[in-house]
PDB file of C-alpha atoms in Angstrom:
ATOM      1  CA  GLU A   1     -18.894-105.582 -10.987  1.00  0.00           C
ATOM      2  CA  ASP A   2     -20.930-101.873  -9.809  1.00  0.00           C
ATOM      3  CA  GLN A   3     -20.286 -99.763 -12.213  1.00  0.00           C
ATOM      4  CA  VAL A   4     -20.905 -95.854 -11.782  1.00  0.00           C
ATOM      5  CA  THR A   5     -20.393 -92.803 -14.291  1.00  0.00           C
ATOM      6  CA  GLN A   6     -21.309 -89.536 -13.824  1.00  0.00           C
ATOM      7  CA  SER A   7     -21.849 -86.059 -16.026  1.00  0.00           C
ATOM      8  CA  PRO A   8     -20.448 -83.926 -17.208  1.00  0.00           C
ATOM      9  CA  GLU A   9     -17.229 -84.018 -15.595  1.00  0.00           C
ATOM     10  CA  ALA A  10     -17.274 -80.218 -15.394  1.00  0.00           C
ATOM     11  CA  LEU A  11     -19.604 -77.824 -15.012  1.00  0.00           C
ATOM     12  CA  ARG A  12     -19.195 -73.983 -14.688  1.00  0.00           C
ATOM     13  CA  LEU A  13     -22.276 -71.835 -13.048  1.00  0.00           C
ATOM     14  CA  GLN A  14     -23.244 -68.257 -12.737  1.00  0.00           C
ATOM     15  CA  GLU A  15     -23.884 -67.910  -9.345  1.00  0.00           C
ATOM     16  CA  GLY A  16     -28.113 -68.107  -8.942  1.00  0.00           C
ATOM     17  CA  GLU A  17     -28.124 -70.203 -11.850  1.00  0.00           C
ATOM     18  CA  SER A  18     -29.873 -73.894 -10.979  1.00  0.00           C
ATOM     19  CA  SER A  19     -28.402 -76.745 -12.557  1.00  0.00           C
ATOM     20  CA  SER A  20     -28.054 -80.874 -12.107  1.00  0.00           C
ATOM     21  CA  LEU A  21     -25.445 -83.124 -11.349  1.00  0.00           C
ATOM     22  CA  ASN A  22     -26.072 -86.789 -13.003  1.00  0.00           C
ATOM     23  CA  CYS A  23     -24.919 -90.359 -11.794  1.00  0.00           C
ATOM     24  CA  SER A  24     -25.947 -92.994 -13.920  1.00  0.00           C
ATOM     25  CA  TYR A  25     -25.141 -96.571 -12.037  1.00  0.00           C
ATOM     26  CA  THR A  26     -25.105-100.288 -12.479  1.00  0.00           C
ATOM     27  CA  VAL A  27     -25.266-102.592  -9.284  1.00  0.00           C
ATOM     28  CA  SER A  28     -26.036-105.633  -8.149  1.00  0.00           C
ATOM     29  CA  GLY A  29     -29.089-104.958  -5.512  1.00  0.00           C
ATOM     30  CA  LEU A  30     -28.420-101.057  -4.513  1.00  0.00           C
ATOM     31  CA  ARG A  31     -27.764-100.973  -0.985  1.00  0.00           C
ATOM     32  CA  GLY A  32     -27.542 -97.132  -0.695  1.00  0.00           C
ATOM     33  CA  LEU A  33     -26.080 -94.960  -3.226  1.00  0.00           C
ATOM     34  CA  PHE A  34     -24.403 -91.645  -1.962  1.00  0.00           C
ATOM     35  CA  TRP A  35     -23.257 -88.255  -2.626  1.00  0.00           C
ATOM     36  CA  TYR A  36     -20.048 -86.712  -1.181  1.00  0.00           C
ATOM     37  CA  ARG A  37     -18.652 -83.225  -1.589  1.00  0.00           C
ATOM     38  CA  GLN A  38     -15.126 -82.566  -2.044  1.00  0.00           C
ATOM     39  CA  ASP A  39     -12.562 -80.317  -1.773  1.00  0.00           C
ATOM     40  CA  PRO A  40      -9.455 -79.634  -3.786  1.00  0.00           C
ATOM     41  CA  GLY A  41      -6.549 -82.073  -1.152  1.00  0.00           C
ATOM     42  CA  LYS A  42      -9.511 -82.977   1.382  1.00  0.00           C
ATOM     43  CA  GLY A  43     -11.546 -85.551   2.203  1.00  0.00           C
ATOM     44  CA  PRO A  44     -14.731 -86.564   0.989  1.00  0.00           C
ATOM     45  CA  GLU A  45     -17.774 -84.731   3.148  1.00  0.00           C
ATOM     46  CA  PHE A  46     -20.344 -86.614   3.372  1.00  0.00           C
ATOM     47  CA  LEU A  47     -23.896 -84.944   2.133  1.00  0.00           C
ATOM     48  CA  PHE A  48     -26.856 -87.990   1.405  1.00  0.00           C
ATOM     49  CA  THR A  49     -27.872 -91.687   1.692  1.00  0.00           C
ATOM     50  CA  LEU A  50     -30.592 -92.971  -0.762  1.00  0.00           C
ATOM     51  CA  TYR A  51     -32.066 -96.438   0.037  1.00  0.00           C
ATOM     52  CA  SER A  52     -34.681 -96.684  -2.901  1.00  0.00           C
ATOM     53  CA  ALA A  53     -36.276 -95.407  -6.299  1.00  0.00           C
ATOM     54  CA  GLY A  54     -38.386 -92.710  -5.323  1.00  0.00           C
ATOM     55  CA  GLU A  55     -36.873 -91.171  -2.448  1.00  0.00           C
ATOM     56  CA  GLU A  56     -35.394 -87.166  -2.004  1.00  0.00           C
ATOM     57  CA  LYS A  57     -33.679 -85.514   0.208  1.00  0.00           C
ATOM     58  CA  GLU A  58     -32.715 -81.766   0.604  1.00  0.00           C
ATOM     59  CA  LYS A  59     -30.376 -79.800   2.314  1.00  0.00           C
ATOM     60  CA  GLU A  60     -29.916 -76.123   2.258  1.00  0.00           C
ATOM     61  CA  ARG A  61     -29.744 -75.571  -1.602  1.00  0.00           C
ATOM     62  CA  LEU A  62     -29.027 -79.291  -2.904  1.00  0.00           C
ATOM     63  CA  LYS A  63     -31.500 -81.530  -3.558  1.00  0.00           C
ATOM     64  CA  ALA A  64     -30.360 -85.863  -4.387  1.00  0.00           C
ATOM     65  CA  THR A  65     -32.687 -88.086  -6.238  1.00  0.00           C
ATOM     66  CA  LEU A  66     -33.171 -91.367  -6.818  1.00  0.00           C
ATOM     67  CA  THR A  67     -34.321 -93.543  -9.329  1.00  0.00           C
ATOM     68  CA  LYS A  68     -33.340 -97.398 -10.485  1.00  0.00           C
ATOM     69  CA  LYS A  69     -30.861 -96.307 -13.020  1.00  0.00           C
ATOM     70  CA  GLU A  70     -29.650 -92.698 -11.833  1.00  0.00           C
ATOM     71  CA  SER A  71     -29.424 -90.511  -9.380  1.00  0.00           C
ATOM     72  CA  PHE A  72     -29.590 -86.436  -9.964  1.00  0.00           C
ATOM     73  CA  LEU A  73     -28.238 -83.389  -7.550  1.00  0.00           C
ATOM     74  CA  HIS A  74     -29.512 -80.651  -8.360  1.00  0.00           C
ATOM     75  CA  ILE A  75     -28.138 -77.193  -7.002  1.00  0.00           C
ATOM     76  CA  THR A  76     -30.602 -74.489  -6.570  1.00  0.00           C
ATOM     77  CA  ALA A  77     -29.752 -70.467  -7.013  1.00  0.00           C
ATOM     78  CA  PRO A  78     -25.457 -72.334  -5.935  1.00  0.00           C
ATOM     79  CA  LYS A  79     -23.271 -70.028  -4.252  1.00  0.00           C
ATOM     80  CA  PRO A  80     -19.221 -69.755  -4.997  1.00  0.00           C
ATOM     81  CA  GLU A  81     -18.612 -71.751  -1.803  1.00  0.00           C
ATOM     82  CA  ASP A  82     -20.838 -74.616  -3.837  1.00  0.00           C
ATOM     83  CA  SER A  83     -17.497 -74.831  -5.673  1.00  0.00           C
ATOM     84  CA  ALA A  84     -15.906 -78.561  -4.924  1.00  0.00           C
ATOM     85  CA  THR A  85     -16.042 -81.762  -6.832  1.00  0.00           C
ATOM     86  CA  TYR A  86     -19.053 -83.853  -6.188  1.00  0.00           C
ATOM     87  CA  LEU A  87     -18.654 -87.790  -5.615  1.00  0.00           C
ATOM     88  CA  CYS A  88     -21.493 -90.179  -6.377  1.00  0.00           C
ATOM     89  CA  ALA A  89     -21.185 -93.854  -4.743  1.00  0.00           C
ATOM     90  CA  VAL A  90     -22.985 -96.878  -4.610  1.00  0.00           C
ATOM     91  CA  GLN A  91     -22.802-100.111  -2.488  1.00  0.00           C
ATOM     92  CA  GLY A  92     -24.398-102.772  -4.125  1.00  0.00           C
ATOM     93  CA  SER A  93     -25.331-106.299  -1.768  1.00  0.00           C
ATOM     94  CA  GLY A  94     -22.638-108.512  -3.448  1.00  0.00           C
ATOM     95  CA  ASP A  95     -20.796-111.364  -1.427  1.00  0.00           C
ATOM     96  CA  GLU A  96     -20.310-109.905   2.058  1.00  0.00           C
ATOM     97  CA  LYS A  97     -17.342-111.725   2.911  1.00  0.00           C
ATOM     98  CA  THR A  98     -15.201-110.867  -0.510  1.00  0.00           C
ATOM     99  CA  SER A  99     -16.777-107.549  -1.405  1.00  0.00           C
ATOM    100  CA  GLY A 100     -17.672-105.796   2.265  1.00  0.00           C
ATOM    101  CA  SER A 101     -19.461-103.124   1.986  1.00  0.00           C
ATOM    102  CA  ARG A 102     -17.430-101.155  -0.138  1.00  0.00           C
ATOM    103  CA  LEU A 103     -18.534 -98.215  -2.056  1.00  0.00           C
ATOM    104  CA  THR A 104     -18.006 -98.285  -6.225  1.00  0.00           C
ATOM    105  CA  PHE A 105     -16.971 -94.240  -6.915  1.00  0.00           C
ATOM    106  CA  GLY A 106     -17.256 -92.044 -10.311  1.00  0.00           C
ATOM    107  CA  GLU A 107     -15.050 -90.826 -11.079  1.00  0.00           C
ATOM    108  CA  GLY A 108     -17.481 -86.788  -9.920  1.00  0.00           C
ATOM    109  CA  THR A 109     -18.434 -83.937 -11.608  1.00  0.00           C
ATOM    110  CA  GLN A 110     -16.038 -80.298 -10.991  1.00  0.00           C
ATOM    111  CA  LEU A 111     -18.051 -77.599 -10.283  1.00  0.00           C
ATOM    112  CA  THR A 112     -17.202 -74.125 -10.691  1.00  0.00           C
ATOM    113  CA  VAL A 113     -19.497 -71.280  -9.250  1.00  0.00           C
ATOM    114  CA  ASN A 114     -18.149 -68.053 -10.810  1.00  0.00           C
ATOM    115  CA  PRO A 115     -19.629 -64.804  -8.442  1.00  0.00           C
TER     116      PRO A 115
ATOM    117  CA  GLU B   1     -18.107 -86.733  18.868  1.00  0.00           C
ATOM    118  CA  THR B   2     -14.956 -86.686  17.255  1.00  0.00           C
ATOM    119  CA  GLY B   3     -14.904 -87.441  13.156  1.00  0.00           C
ATOM    120  CA  VAL B   4     -12.376 -89.965  12.049  1.00  0.00           C
ATOM    121  CA  THR B   5      -8.284 -88.824  11.369  1.00  0.00           C
ATOM    122  CA  GLN B   6      -5.570 -90.028  10.218  1.00  0.00           C
ATOM    123  CA  SER B   7      -1.848 -89.190   9.827  1.00  0.00           C
ATOM    124  CA  PRO B   8       0.758 -88.186   8.577  1.00  0.00           C
ATOM    125  CA  THR B   9      -0.621 -85.347   6.207  1.00  0.00           C
ATOM    126  CA  HIS B  10       1.999 -85.979   3.891  1.00  0.00           C
ATOM    127  CA  LEU B  11       4.230 -87.826   3.543  1.00  0.00           C
ATOM    128  CA  ILE B  12       7.609 -88.022   0.904  1.00  0.00           C
ATOM    129  CA  LYS B  13       9.318 -91.994   0.217  1.00  0.00           C
ATOM    130  CA  THR B  14      11.889 -93.188  -2.269  1.00  0.00           C
ATOM    131  CA  ARG B  15      10.985 -96.135  -4.424  1.00  0.00           C
ATOM    132  CA  GLY B  16      11.316 -99.327  -2.801  1.00  0.00           C
ATOM    133  CA  GLN B  17      10.616 -97.884   0.518  1.00  0.00           C
ATOM    134  CA  GLN B  18       7.636 -99.188   2.961  1.00  0.00           C
ATOM    135  CA  VAL B  19       4.830 -97.011   4.382  1.00  0.00           C
ATOM    136  CA  THR B  20       2.673 -97.137   7.537  1.00  0.00           C
ATOM    137  CA  LEU B  21      -0.508 -94.666   7.524  1.00  0.00           C
ATOM    138  CA  ARG B  22      -2.985 -94.175  10.376  1.00  0.00           C
ATOM    139  CA  CYS B  23      -6.337 -94.061  10.609  1.00  0.00           C
ATOM    140  CA  SER B  24      -8.711 -93.333  13.581  1.00  0.00           C
ATOM    141  CA  SER B  25     -12.069 -94.580  13.127  1.00  0.00           C
ATOM    142  CA  GLN B  26     -15.321 -91.872  14.257  1.00  0.00           C
ATOM    143  CA  SER B  27     -16.309 -92.827  18.373  1.00  0.00           C
ATOM    144  CA  GLY B  28     -18.775 -95.725  18.332  1.00  0.00           C
ATOM    145  CA  HIS B  29     -17.985 -97.114  14.641  1.00  0.00           C
ATOM    146  CA  ASN B  30     -16.778-100.655  14.614  1.00  0.00           C
ATOM    147  CA  THR B  31     -15.669-100.867  10.449  1.00  0.00           C
ATOM    148  CA  VAL B  32     -13.046 -99.168   8.224  1.00  0.00           C
ATOM    149  CA  SER B  33     -12.331 -99.383   5.010  1.00  0.00           C
ATOM    150  CA  TRP B  34      -9.338 -97.980   2.594  1.00  0.00           C
ATOM    151  CA  TYR B  35      -9.582 -95.838  -0.649  1.00  0.00           C
ATOM    152  CA  GLN B  36      -6.857 -94.489  -2.900  1.00  0.00           C
ATOM    153  CA  GLN B  37      -7.420 -91.935  -4.854  1.00  0.00           C
ATOM    154  CA  ALA B  38      -4.968 -90.979  -8.069  1.00  0.00           C
ATOM    155  CA  LEU B  39      -5.188 -87.166  -8.901  1.00  0.00           C
ATOM    156  CA  GLY B  40      -8.466 -86.384 -11.018  1.00  0.00           C
ATOM    157  CA  GLN B  41     -10.097 -89.965 -10.294  1.00  0.00           C
ATOM    158  CA  GLY B  42     -12.665 -91.512  -8.126  1.00  0.00           C
ATOM    159  CA  PRO B  43     -11.400 -92.756  -4.788  1.00  0.00           C
ATOM    160  CA  GLN B  44     -11.051 -96.840  -5.220  1.00  0.00           C
ATOM    161  CA  PHE B  45     -11.656 -99.247  -2.601  1.00  0.00           C
ATOM    162  CA  ILE B  46      -8.449-101.091  -1.052  1.00  0.00           C
ATOM    163  CA  PHE B  47     -10.241-103.091   1.438  1.00  0.00           C
ATOM    164  CA  GLN B  48     -12.108-103.149   4.143  1.00  0.00           C
ATOM    165  CA  TYR B  49     -11.966-104.463   8.531  1.00  0.00           C
ATOM    166  CA  TYR B  50     -14.484-105.162  10.635  1.00  0.00           C
ATOM    167  CA  ARG B  51     -14.267-106.304  14.383  1.00  0.00           C
ATOM    168  CA  GLU B  52     -10.080-106.424  13.546  1.00  0.00           C
ATOM    169  CA  GLU B  53     -11.110-108.819  10.674  1.00  0.00           C
ATOM    170  CA  GLU B  54     -10.523-108.458   6.390  1.00  0.00           C
ATOM    171  CA  ASN B  55     -13.949-107.928   5.151  1.00  0.00           C
ATOM    172  CA  GLY B  56     -13.686-107.443   1.741  1.00  0.00           C
ATOM    173  CA  ARG B  57     -10.895-106.477  -0.483  1.00  0.00           C
ATOM    174  CA  GLY B  58     -10.213-104.308  -3.689  1.00  0.00           C
ATOM    175  CA  ASN B  59      -7.558-104.678  -6.796  1.00  0.00           C
ATOM    176  CA  PHE B  60      -4.775-104.222  -5.278  1.00  0.00           C
ATOM    177  CA  PRO B  61      -1.659-106.304  -4.902  1.00  0.00           C
ATOM    178  CA  PRO B  62      -0.593-108.518  -1.378  1.00  0.00           C
ATOM    179  CA  ARG B  63       2.009-105.785  -0.700  1.00  0.00           C
ATOM    180  CA  PHE B  64      -0.972-103.589   0.142  1.00  0.00           C
ATOM    181  CA  SER B  65      -1.685-104.639   3.987  1.00  0.00           C
ATOM    182  CA  GLY B  66      -3.292-103.761   7.112  1.00  0.00           C
ATOM    183  CA  LEU B  67      -4.693-103.639  10.116  1.00  0.00           C
ATOM    184  CA  GLN B  68      -7.646-102.747  12.475  1.00  0.00           C
ATOM    185  CA  PHE B  69      -7.131-102.755  16.609  1.00  0.00           C
ATOM    186  CA  PRO B  70      -9.661-103.160  19.386  1.00  0.00           C
ATOM    187  CA  ASN B  71     -10.202 -99.827  19.876  1.00  0.00           C
ATOM    188  CA  TYR B  72     -11.164 -99.940  15.410  1.00  0.00           C
ATOM    189  CA  SER B  73      -8.239 -97.618  14.836  1.00  0.00           C
ATOM    190  CA  SER B  74      -6.817 -99.455  11.364  1.00  0.00           C
ATOM    191  CA  GLU B  75      -3.302 -98.776   9.896  1.00  0.00           C
ATOM    192  CA  LEU B  76      -2.626 -99.523   6.089  1.00  0.00           C
ATOM    193  CA  ASN B  77       1.266-100.698   5.317  1.00  0.00           C
ATOM    194  CA  VAL B  78       2.112-100.323   1.484  1.00  0.00           C
ATOM    195  CA  ASN B  79       5.560-102.682   0.804  1.00  0.00           C
ATOM    196  CA  ALA B  80       7.672-101.730  -2.482  1.00  0.00           C
ATOM    197  CA  LEU B  81       6.638 -98.851  -3.027  1.00  0.00           C
ATOM    198  CA  GLU B  82       6.263 -98.334  -6.687  1.00  0.00           C
ATOM    199  CA  LEU B  83       6.155 -94.347  -8.758  1.00  0.00           C
ATOM    200  CA  ASP B  84       2.305 -95.342  -9.069  1.00  0.00           C
ATOM    201  CA  ASP B  85       1.561 -95.712  -5.294  1.00  0.00           C
ATOM    202  CA  SER B  86       1.340 -91.348  -5.257  1.00  0.00           C
ATOM    203  CA  ALA B  87      -2.060 -91.116  -4.499  1.00  0.00           C
ATOM    204  CA  LEU B  88      -4.314 -89.003  -1.501  1.00  0.00           C
ATOM    205  CA  TYR B  89      -4.930 -92.458   0.548  1.00  0.00           C
ATOM    206  CA  LEU B  90      -8.348 -92.215   2.518  1.00  0.00           C
ATOM    207  CA  CYS B  91      -9.604 -93.600   5.131  1.00  0.00           C
ATOM    208  CA  ALA B  92     -13.228 -94.188   6.255  1.00  0.00           C
ATOM    209  CA  SER B  93     -15.287 -95.333   9.424  1.00  0.00           C
ATOM    210  CA  SER B  94     -19.252 -96.520   9.449  1.00  0.00           C
ATOM    211  CA  LEU B  95     -21.004 -98.708  12.163  1.00  0.00           C
ATOM    212  CA  ARG B  96     -21.666-101.778  10.100  1.00  0.00           C
ATOM    213  CA  GLU B  97     -25.427-102.391  12.274  1.00  0.00           C
ATOM    214  CA  GLY B  98     -26.364 -98.756  12.091  1.00  0.00           C
ATOM    215  CA  GLY B  99     -26.182 -98.718   8.091  1.00  0.00           C
ATOM    216  CA  TYR B 100     -23.810 -98.627   5.439  1.00  0.00           C
ATOM    217  CA  THR B 101     -22.725 -94.889   5.914  1.00  0.00           C
ATOM    218  CA  GLN B 102     -19.268 -94.397   5.068  1.00  0.00           C
ATOM    219  CA  TYR B 103     -17.457 -90.701   6.604  1.00  0.00           C
ATOM    220  CA  PHE B 104     -14.026 -90.248   5.497  1.00  0.00           C
ATOM    221  CA  GLY B 105     -11.041 -88.967   7.352  1.00  0.00           C
ATOM    222  CA  PRO B 106      -9.004 -85.968   5.867  1.00  0.00           C
ATOM    223  CA  GLY B 107      -6.424 -88.240   3.671  1.00  0.00           C
ATOM    224  CA  THR B 108      -2.314 -89.399   3.437  1.00  0.00           C
ATOM    225  CA  ARG B 109      -1.048 -87.364   0.339  1.00  0.00           C
ATOM    226  CA  LEU B 110       1.603 -90.027  -0.297  1.00  0.00           C
ATOM    227  CA  THR B 111       4.526 -88.852  -3.099  1.00  0.00           C
ATOM    228  CA  VAL B 112       6.745 -92.070  -4.283  1.00  0.00           C
ATOM    229  CA  LEU B 113      10.243 -90.096  -5.955  1.00  0.00           C
TER     230      LEU B 113
END
């Protein structure tokens, strides 16, 4: 069974204070690891897909990296508008017929950036 | 290119009732997945539809059922509502032949009293 653990559960930063969010995972044959941003009461907004260890992707102040056991979401010089819950999910290459291409999510990291 | 849309936005039902939630997938996508997200938790996979057939199911009872239509829109039906069914229901669409990234709609907030 695929599993995802995110840490910390909550993180408070001052504006401009860089940090990293962690996503540890176990999966049977990784098809992809996904990062989403979710604002309160809204649907998750897609950020990145990572497919293999060593891959990195960047978007504005965010950079996602992937190893064989974990992924990091690095936030450089965050701004208050970066405040949100960040969700990590994995998709494994299990039995397509029974499990489909399901995403298994972690519980998320709630990020608050104070001005 | 239109994104994923869901209706209604909010819904209040009483225990034992039935509910239907609707989702229109992103243009060009042929796969729809449904997730349930309880407050403070990550989304949990309910089931997935590909070309109008169920293609994978999570640990949800049979009273959760769905449909996908020829235009790839989808419905989630829940019978005999229970208090624990109160959650944000999310629909995500993807193109099976185009990679595995799923794009989510805004969700439907269901409250069961």
